[in-house]
Short mmCIF file of C-alpha atoms in Angstrom, two decimals:
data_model
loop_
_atom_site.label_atom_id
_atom_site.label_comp_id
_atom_site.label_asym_id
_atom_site.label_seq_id
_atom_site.Cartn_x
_atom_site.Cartn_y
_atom_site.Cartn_z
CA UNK A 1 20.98 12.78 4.52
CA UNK A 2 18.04 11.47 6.01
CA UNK A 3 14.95 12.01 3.81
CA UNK A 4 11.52 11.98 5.50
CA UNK A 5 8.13 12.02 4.06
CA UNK A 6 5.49 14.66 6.14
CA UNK A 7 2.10 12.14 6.31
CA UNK A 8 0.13 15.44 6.33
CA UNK A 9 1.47 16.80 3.48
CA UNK A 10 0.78 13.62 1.71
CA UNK A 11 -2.35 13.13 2.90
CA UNK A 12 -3.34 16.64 1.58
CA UNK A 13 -1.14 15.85 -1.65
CA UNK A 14 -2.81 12.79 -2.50
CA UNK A 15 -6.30 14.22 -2.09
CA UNK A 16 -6.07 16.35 -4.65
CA UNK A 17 -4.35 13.62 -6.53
CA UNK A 18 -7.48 11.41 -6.68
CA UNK A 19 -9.72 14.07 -7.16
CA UNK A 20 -7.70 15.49 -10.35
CA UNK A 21 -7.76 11.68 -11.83
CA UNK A 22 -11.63 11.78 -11.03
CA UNK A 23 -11.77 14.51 -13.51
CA UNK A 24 -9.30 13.93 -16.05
CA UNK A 25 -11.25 10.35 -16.72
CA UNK A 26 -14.83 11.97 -16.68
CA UNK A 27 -15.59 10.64 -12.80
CA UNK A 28 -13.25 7.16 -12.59
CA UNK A 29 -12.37 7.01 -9.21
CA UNK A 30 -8.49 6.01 -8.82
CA UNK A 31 -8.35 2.41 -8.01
CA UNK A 32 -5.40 0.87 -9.04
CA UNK A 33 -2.27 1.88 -11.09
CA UNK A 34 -4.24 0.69 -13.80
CA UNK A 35 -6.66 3.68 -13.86
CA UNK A 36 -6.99 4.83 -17.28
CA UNK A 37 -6.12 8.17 -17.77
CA UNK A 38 -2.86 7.82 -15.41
CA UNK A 39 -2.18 4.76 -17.92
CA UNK A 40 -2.44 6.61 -21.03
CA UNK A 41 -1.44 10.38 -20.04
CA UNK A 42 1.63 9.15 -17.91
CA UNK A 43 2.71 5.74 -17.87
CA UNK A 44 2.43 4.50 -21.13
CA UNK A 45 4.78 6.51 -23.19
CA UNK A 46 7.08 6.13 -20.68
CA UNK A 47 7.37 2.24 -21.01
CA UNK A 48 7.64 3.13 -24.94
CA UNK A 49 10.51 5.66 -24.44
CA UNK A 50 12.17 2.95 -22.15
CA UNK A 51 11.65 -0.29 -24.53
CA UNK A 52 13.01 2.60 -27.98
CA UNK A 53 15.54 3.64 -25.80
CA UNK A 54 17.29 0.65 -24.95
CA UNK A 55 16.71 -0.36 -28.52
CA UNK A 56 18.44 2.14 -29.91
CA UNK A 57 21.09 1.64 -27.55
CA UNK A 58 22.11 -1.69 -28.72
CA UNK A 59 24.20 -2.46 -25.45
CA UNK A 60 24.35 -5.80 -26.49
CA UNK A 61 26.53 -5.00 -29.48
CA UNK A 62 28.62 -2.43 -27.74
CA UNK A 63 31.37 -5.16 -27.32
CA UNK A 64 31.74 -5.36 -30.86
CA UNK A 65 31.98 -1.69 -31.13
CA UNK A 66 35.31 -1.13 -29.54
CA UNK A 67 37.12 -0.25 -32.15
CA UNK A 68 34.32 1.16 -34.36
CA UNK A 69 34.65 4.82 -32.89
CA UNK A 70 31.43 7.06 -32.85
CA UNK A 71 29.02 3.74 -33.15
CA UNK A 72 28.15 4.03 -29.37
CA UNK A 73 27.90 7.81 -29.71
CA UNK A 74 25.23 7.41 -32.50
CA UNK A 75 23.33 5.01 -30.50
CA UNK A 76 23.74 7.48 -27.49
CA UNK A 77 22.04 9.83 -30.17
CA UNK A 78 18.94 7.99 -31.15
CA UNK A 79 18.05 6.93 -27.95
CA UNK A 80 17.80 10.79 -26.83
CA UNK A 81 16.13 11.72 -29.95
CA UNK A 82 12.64 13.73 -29.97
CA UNK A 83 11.45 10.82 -31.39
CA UNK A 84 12.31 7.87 -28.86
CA UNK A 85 12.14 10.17 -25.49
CA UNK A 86 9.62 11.86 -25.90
CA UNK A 87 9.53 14.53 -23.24
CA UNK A 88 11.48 12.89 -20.84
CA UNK A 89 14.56 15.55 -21.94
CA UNK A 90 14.23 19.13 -23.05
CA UNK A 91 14.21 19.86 -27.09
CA UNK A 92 13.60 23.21 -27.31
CA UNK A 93 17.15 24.39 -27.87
CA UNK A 94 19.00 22.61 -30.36
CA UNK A 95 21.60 19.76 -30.53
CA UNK A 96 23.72 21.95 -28.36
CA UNK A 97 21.58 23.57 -26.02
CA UNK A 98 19.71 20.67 -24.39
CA UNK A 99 20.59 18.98 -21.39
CA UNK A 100 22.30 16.14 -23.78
CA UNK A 101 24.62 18.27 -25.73
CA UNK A 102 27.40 16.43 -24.71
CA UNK A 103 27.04 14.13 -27.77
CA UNK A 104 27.29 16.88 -29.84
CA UNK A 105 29.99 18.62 -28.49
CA UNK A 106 32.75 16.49 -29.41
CA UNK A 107 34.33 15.84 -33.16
CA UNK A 108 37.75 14.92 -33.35
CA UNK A 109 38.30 11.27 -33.09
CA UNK A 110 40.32 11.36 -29.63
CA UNK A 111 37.29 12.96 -28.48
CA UNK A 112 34.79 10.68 -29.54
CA UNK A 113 36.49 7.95 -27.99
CA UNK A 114 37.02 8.98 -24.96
CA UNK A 115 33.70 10.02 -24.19
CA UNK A 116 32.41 7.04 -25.56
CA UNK A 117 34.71 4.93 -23.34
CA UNK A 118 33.25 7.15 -20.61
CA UNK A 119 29.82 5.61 -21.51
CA UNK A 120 30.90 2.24 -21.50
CA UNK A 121 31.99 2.44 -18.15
CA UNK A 122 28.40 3.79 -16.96
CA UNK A 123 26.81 1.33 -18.83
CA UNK A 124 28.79 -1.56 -18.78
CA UNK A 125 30.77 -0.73 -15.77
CA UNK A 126 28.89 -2.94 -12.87
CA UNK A 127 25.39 -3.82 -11.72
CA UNK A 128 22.61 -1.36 -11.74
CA UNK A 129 22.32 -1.36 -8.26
CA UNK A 130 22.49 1.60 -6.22
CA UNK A 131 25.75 1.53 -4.36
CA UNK A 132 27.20 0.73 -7.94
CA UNK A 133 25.95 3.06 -10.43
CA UNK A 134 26.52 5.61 -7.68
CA UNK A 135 30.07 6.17 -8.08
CA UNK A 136 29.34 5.31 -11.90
CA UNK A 137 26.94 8.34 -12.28
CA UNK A 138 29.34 10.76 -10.34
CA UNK A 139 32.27 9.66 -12.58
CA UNK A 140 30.17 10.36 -15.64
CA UNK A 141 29.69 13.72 -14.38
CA UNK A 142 32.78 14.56 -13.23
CA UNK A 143 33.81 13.92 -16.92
CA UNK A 144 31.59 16.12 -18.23
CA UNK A 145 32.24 19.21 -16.20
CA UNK A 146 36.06 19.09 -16.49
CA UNK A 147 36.07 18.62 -20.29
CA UNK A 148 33.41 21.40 -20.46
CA UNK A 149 30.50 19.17 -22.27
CA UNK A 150 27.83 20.18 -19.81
CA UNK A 151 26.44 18.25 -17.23
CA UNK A 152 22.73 18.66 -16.78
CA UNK A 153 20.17 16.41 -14.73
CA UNK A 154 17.94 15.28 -17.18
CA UNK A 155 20.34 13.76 -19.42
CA UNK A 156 21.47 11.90 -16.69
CA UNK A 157 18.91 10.77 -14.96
CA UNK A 158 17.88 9.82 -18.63
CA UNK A 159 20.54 7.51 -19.30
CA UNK A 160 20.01 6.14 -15.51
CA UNK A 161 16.66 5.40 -16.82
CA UNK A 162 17.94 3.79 -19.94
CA UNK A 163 20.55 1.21 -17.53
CA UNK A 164 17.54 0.01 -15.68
CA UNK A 165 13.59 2.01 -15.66
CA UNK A 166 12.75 -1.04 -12.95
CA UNK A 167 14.89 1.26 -10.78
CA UNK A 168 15.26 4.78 -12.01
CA UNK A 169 13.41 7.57 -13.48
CA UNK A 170 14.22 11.01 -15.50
CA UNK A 171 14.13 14.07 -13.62
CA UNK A 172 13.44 17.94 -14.41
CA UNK A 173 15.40 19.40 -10.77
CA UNK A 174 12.95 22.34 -10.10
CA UNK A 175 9.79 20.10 -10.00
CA UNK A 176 11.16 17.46 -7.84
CA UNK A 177 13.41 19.69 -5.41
CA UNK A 178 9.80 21.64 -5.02
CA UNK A 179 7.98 18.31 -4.55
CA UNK A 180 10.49 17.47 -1.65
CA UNK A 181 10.09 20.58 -0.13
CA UNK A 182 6.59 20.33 0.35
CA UNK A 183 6.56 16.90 1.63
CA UNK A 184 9.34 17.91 4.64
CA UNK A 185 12.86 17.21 3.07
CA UNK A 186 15.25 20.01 2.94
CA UNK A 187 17.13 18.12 0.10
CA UNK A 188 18.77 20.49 -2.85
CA UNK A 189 18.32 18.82 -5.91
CA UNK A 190 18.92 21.88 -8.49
CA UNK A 191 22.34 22.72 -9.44
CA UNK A 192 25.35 20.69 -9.18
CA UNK A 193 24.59 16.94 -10.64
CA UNK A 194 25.35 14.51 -7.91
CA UNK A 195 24.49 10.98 -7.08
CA UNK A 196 23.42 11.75 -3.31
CA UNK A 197 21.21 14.36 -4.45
CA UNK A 198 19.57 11.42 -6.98
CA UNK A 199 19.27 9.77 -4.30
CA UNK A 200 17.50 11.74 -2.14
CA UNK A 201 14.45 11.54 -4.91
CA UNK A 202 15.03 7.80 -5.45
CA UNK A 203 14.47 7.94 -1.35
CA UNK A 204 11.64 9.62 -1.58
CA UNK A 205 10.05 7.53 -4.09
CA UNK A 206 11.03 4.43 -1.94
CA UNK A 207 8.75 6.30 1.19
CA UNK A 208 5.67 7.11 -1.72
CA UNK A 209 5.65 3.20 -2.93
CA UNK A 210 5.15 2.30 0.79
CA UNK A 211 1.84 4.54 1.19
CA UNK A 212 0.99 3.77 -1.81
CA UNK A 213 1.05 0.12 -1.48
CA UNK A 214 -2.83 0.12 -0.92
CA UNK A 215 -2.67 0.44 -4.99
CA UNK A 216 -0.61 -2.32 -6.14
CA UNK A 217 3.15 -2.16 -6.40
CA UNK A 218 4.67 1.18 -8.08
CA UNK A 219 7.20 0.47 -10.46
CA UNK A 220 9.33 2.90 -11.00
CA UNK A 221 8.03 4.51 -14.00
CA UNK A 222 4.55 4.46 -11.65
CA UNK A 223 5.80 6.41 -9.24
CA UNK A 224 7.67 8.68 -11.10
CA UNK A 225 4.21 9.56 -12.64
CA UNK A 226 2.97 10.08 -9.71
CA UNK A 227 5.48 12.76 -8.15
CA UNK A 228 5.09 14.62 -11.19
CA UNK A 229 1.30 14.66 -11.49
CA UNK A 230 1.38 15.88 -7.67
CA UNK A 231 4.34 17.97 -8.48
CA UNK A 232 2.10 19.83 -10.57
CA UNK A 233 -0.45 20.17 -8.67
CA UNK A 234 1.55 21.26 -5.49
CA UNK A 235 3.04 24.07 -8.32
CA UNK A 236 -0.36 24.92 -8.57
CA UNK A 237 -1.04 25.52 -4.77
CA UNK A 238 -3.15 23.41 -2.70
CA UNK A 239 -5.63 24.10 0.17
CA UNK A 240 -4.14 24.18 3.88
CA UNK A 241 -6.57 21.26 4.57
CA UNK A 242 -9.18 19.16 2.25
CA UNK A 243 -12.44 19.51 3.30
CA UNK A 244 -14.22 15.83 3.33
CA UNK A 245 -16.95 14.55 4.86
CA UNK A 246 -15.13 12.02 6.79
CA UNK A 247 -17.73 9.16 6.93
CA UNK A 248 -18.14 10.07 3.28
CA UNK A 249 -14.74 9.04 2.93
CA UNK A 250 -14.75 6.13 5.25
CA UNK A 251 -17.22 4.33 2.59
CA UNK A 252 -15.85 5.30 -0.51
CA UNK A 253 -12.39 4.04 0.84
CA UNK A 254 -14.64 0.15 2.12
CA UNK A 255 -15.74 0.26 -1.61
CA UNK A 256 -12.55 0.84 -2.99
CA UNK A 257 -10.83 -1.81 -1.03
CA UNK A 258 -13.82 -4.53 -1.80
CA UNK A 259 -13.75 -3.42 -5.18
CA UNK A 260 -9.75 -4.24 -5.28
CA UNK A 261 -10.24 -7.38 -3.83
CA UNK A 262 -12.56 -8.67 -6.44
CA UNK A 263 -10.25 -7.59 -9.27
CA UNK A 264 -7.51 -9.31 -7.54
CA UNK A 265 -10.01 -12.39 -7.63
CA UNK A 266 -10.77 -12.05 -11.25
CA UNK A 267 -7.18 -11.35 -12.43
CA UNK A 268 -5.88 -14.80 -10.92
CA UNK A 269 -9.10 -16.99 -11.63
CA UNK A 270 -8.61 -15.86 -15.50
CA UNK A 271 -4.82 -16.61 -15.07
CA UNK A 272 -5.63 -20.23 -13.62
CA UNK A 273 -7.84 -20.56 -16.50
CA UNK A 274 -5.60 -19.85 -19.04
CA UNK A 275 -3.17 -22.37 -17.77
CA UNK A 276 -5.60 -24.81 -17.28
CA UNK A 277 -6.51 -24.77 -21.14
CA UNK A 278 -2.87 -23.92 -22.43
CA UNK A 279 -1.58 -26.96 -20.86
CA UNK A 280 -4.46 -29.32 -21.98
CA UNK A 281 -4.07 -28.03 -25.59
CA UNK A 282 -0.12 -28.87 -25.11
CA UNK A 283 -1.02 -32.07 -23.97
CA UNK A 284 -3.14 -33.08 -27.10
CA UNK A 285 -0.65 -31.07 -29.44
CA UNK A 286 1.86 -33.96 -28.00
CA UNK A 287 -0.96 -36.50 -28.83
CA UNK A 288 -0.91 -37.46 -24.90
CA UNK A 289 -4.58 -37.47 -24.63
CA UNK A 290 -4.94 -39.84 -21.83
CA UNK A 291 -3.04 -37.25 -19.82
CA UNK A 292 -5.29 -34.42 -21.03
CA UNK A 293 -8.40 -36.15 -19.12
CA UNK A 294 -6.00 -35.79 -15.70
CA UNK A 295 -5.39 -31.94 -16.12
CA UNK A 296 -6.89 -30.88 -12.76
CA UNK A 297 -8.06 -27.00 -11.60
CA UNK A 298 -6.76 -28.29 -7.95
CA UNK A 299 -7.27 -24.54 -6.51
CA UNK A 300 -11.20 -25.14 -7.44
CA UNK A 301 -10.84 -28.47 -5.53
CA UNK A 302 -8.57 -27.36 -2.72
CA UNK A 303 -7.25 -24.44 -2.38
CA UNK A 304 -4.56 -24.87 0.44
CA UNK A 305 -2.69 -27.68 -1.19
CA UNK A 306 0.31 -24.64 -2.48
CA UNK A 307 -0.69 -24.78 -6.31
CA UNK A 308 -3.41 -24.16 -8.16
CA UNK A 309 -3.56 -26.81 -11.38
CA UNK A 310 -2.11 -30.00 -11.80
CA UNK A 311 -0.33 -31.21 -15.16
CA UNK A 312 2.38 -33.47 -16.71
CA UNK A 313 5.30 -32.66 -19.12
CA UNK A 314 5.85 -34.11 -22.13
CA UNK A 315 7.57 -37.38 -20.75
CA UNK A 316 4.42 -38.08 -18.44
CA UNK A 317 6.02 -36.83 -14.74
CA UNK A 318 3.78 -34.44 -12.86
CA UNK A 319 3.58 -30.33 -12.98
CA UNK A 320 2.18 -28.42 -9.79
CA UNK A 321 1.79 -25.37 -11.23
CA UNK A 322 1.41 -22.31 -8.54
CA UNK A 323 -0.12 -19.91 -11.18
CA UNK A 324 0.77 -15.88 -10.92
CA UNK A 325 -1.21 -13.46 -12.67
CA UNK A 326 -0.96 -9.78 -14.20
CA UNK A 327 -2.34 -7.39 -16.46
CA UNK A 328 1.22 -6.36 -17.17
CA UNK A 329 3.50 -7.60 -20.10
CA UNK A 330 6.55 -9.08 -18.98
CA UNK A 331 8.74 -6.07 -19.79
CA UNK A 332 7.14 -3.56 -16.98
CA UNK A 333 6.68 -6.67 -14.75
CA UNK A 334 7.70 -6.15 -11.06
CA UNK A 335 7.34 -9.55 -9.96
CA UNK A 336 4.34 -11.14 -8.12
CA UNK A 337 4.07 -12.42 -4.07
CA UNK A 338 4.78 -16.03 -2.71
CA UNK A 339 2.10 -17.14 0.50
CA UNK A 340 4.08 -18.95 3.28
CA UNK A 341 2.02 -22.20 2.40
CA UNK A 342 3.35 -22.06 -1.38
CA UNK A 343 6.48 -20.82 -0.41
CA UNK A 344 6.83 -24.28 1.88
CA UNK A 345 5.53 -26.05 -0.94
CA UNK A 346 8.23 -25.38 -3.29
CA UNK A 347 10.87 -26.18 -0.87
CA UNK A 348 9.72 -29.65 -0.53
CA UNK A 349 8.02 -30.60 -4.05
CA UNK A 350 9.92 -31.87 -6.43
CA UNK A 351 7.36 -30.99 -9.19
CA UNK A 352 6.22 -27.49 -7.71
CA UNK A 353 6.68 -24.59 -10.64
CA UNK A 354 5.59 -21.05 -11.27
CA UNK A 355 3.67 -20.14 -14.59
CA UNK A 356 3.72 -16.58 -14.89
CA UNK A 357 0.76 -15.26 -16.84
CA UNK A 358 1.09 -11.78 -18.33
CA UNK A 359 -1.11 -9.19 -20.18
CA UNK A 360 -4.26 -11.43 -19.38
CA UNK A 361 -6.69 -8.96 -20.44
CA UNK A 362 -5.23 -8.43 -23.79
CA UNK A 363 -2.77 -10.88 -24.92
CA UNK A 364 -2.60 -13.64 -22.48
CA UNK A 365 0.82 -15.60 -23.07
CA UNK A 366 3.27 -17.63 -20.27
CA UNK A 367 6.13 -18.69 -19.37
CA UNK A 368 7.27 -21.87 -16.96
CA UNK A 369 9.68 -19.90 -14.54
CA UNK A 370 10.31 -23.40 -12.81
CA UNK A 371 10.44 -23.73 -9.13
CA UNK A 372 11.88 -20.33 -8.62
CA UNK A 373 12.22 -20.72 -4.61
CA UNK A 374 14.71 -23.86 -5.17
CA UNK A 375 16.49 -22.56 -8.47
CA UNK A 376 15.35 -18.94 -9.13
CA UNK A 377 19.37 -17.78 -8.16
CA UNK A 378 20.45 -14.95 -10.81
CA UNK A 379 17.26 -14.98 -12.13
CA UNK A 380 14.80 -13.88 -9.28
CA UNK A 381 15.01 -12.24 -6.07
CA UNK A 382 13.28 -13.59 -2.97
CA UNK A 383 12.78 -11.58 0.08
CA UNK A 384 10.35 -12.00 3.51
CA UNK A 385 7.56 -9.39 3.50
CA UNK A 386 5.29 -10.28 5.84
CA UNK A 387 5.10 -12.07 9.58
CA UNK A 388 2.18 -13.72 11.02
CA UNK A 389 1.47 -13.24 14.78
CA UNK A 390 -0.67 -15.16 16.38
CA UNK A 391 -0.95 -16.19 20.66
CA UNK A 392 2.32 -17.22 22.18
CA UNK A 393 0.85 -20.91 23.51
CA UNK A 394 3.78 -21.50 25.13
CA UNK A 395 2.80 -22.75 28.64
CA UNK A 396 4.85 -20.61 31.19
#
């Protein structure tokens, strides 16, 4: 099914979006993704319930487990605890009334280990990509239903969080089946768990990220925030039309976009500087000090060379690093953009490298991804985003 996104109906949605942060933060206009109430009312605990989650999970010892029956099943139990997801899953009813009962609703030993094998598969099974954990997540299902466990969305869309929150998000049906009503889809989402009616939210979020691009780049958690804030608000009822003074809105939207820019500009000058220094202080750690004196800030010399500072390695050959900047910590990290002149500059430099600086407002630490255009393969993911388009010269 086709899922389309009404521009009107987001327009009007996201109006009353910005003004609700505006007053939630005492009058901070909504920026970036980074505004501070949306941050600490809606994304943060989210990142927390995804980094305790998968900790409790202990995929990684899951292997080992095979023959220990009930030690996935416990893990499957902490990691949907009050305690690690938070409100991500309803807790009002019990061990057997919420939407995972399923792990409590099995106790002989045959039992136990069938459902748990059930889990591995989802888990374990395949990639997280969509056309894998599709036929994954209607398996699990399926499972559920005929050995009358209960099947209900949020413990599903839970654990499709838990696989991978870069790509999925938990779910309460009525919100989001009201949210896609409003913006145009006819999409059921309430009753009968399926993967294509997941996807038709996943879809939807895929359409939000794109008008929302003017923010930064939603991660999945982000925008999963976001449909539920504006879920809200649409439960709430919205005006037909917001009423704006239009050229009001024309310069408050110019001083939001210059205002971006400049953080953009601070962000990566701070980044450059912190490699700058790190790589000096590694230098004279290494007692290579008549290297230290050739550490160069090349972006501050030139800045269309295709890196920003110039270093050496430990055994003296050359480093041009291409330095990429966020506020983010490497966990929630969603990856950064390549220019076409860096891009060509890693194809054909033997000593071109990324250094990835996160959390650079708070706890500024690194990582040498290497050159990740020539080697990044299983690692990192490269894909055209842009085209330039210039005058065809081309004498006719």
């Amino acid at each position: 099914m086709l899922t389309i996104l009404d521009k009107k109906a987001f327009a009007n949605a996201h109006g009353a979006f910005l003004a609700f942060m505006a007053q939630r933060s005492g009058g901070i206009p909504f920026t970036s993704f980074d505004h501070p109430f949306f941050v600490d009312d809606e994304i943060s605990y989210k990142q927390d319930a995804a980094r305790d989650g998968r900790h409790a999970l202990q995929i990684d010892s899951w292997e080992s487990w095979r023959n220990k029956t009930g030690k996935i099943l416990a893990a499957l139990k902490a990691a949907c605890s009050p305690q690690v997801s938070r409100n991500l899953m309803e807790h009002r009813y019990g061990a057997e009334g919420n939407s995972y009962s399923p792990l409590y609703r099995v106790s002989t030993r045959t039992e136990i280990a069938d459902l748990e094998f059930e889990f591995d598969h989802f888990f374990r099974g395949g990639s997280p990509e969509r056309n894998e954990l599709g036929p994954r997540f209607d398996r699990l299902a399926t499972y559920l239903r005929e050995h009358g466990l209960g099947c209900k969305w949020p413990f599903l869309a839970y654990l499709a969080f838990l696989l991978d929150s870069r790509k999925y998000f938990p779910i309460l049906p009525g919100r989001f089946e009201e949210l896609l009503r409003f913006y145009g889809s006819d999409a059921r989402i309430s009753g009968r768990v399926e993967w294509d009616r997941y996807l038709a939210i996943l879809d939807m979020a895929d359409l939000l990220k794109q008008e929302l691009s003017q923010y930064g780049t939603p991660t999945a958690i982000v925008v999963q925030s976001y449909m539920w804030v504006v879920g809200s608000l649409v439960k709430q009822g919205l005006p037909d039309r917001l009423q704006m003074d239009y050229e009001h809105c024309r310069q408050d939207e110019l001083a939001t976009r210059q205002k971006r820019a400049a953080e953009r500009e601070r962000i990566g000058l701070l980044g450059e500087w912190h490699v700058y220094d790190a790589e000096r202080q590694k230098l004279g750690a290494a007692q290579l000090d008549h290297l230290v004196a050739k550490v160069l800030h090349i972006s501050q010399i030139d800045d269309s060379l295709g890196f920003d500072v110039l270093s050496f390695d430990e055994s003296g050959a050359e480093l041009h690093i291409e330095v990429k900047t966020t506020q983010r910590d490497s966990i929630t990290d969603f990856g950064f953009w390549l220019s076409a002149n860096e891009h060509a500059k890693a194809l054909e430099d033997p000593y071109w490298c990324i250094y990835r600086v996160w959390a650079i407002d708070t706890a500024p630490h690194h990582e040498n991804l290497g050159n990740v255009v020539m080697h990044g393969e299983g690692r990192w993911r490269i894909k055209a985003a842009s085209w330039f388009v210039g005058p065809d010269s081309t004498d006719v």
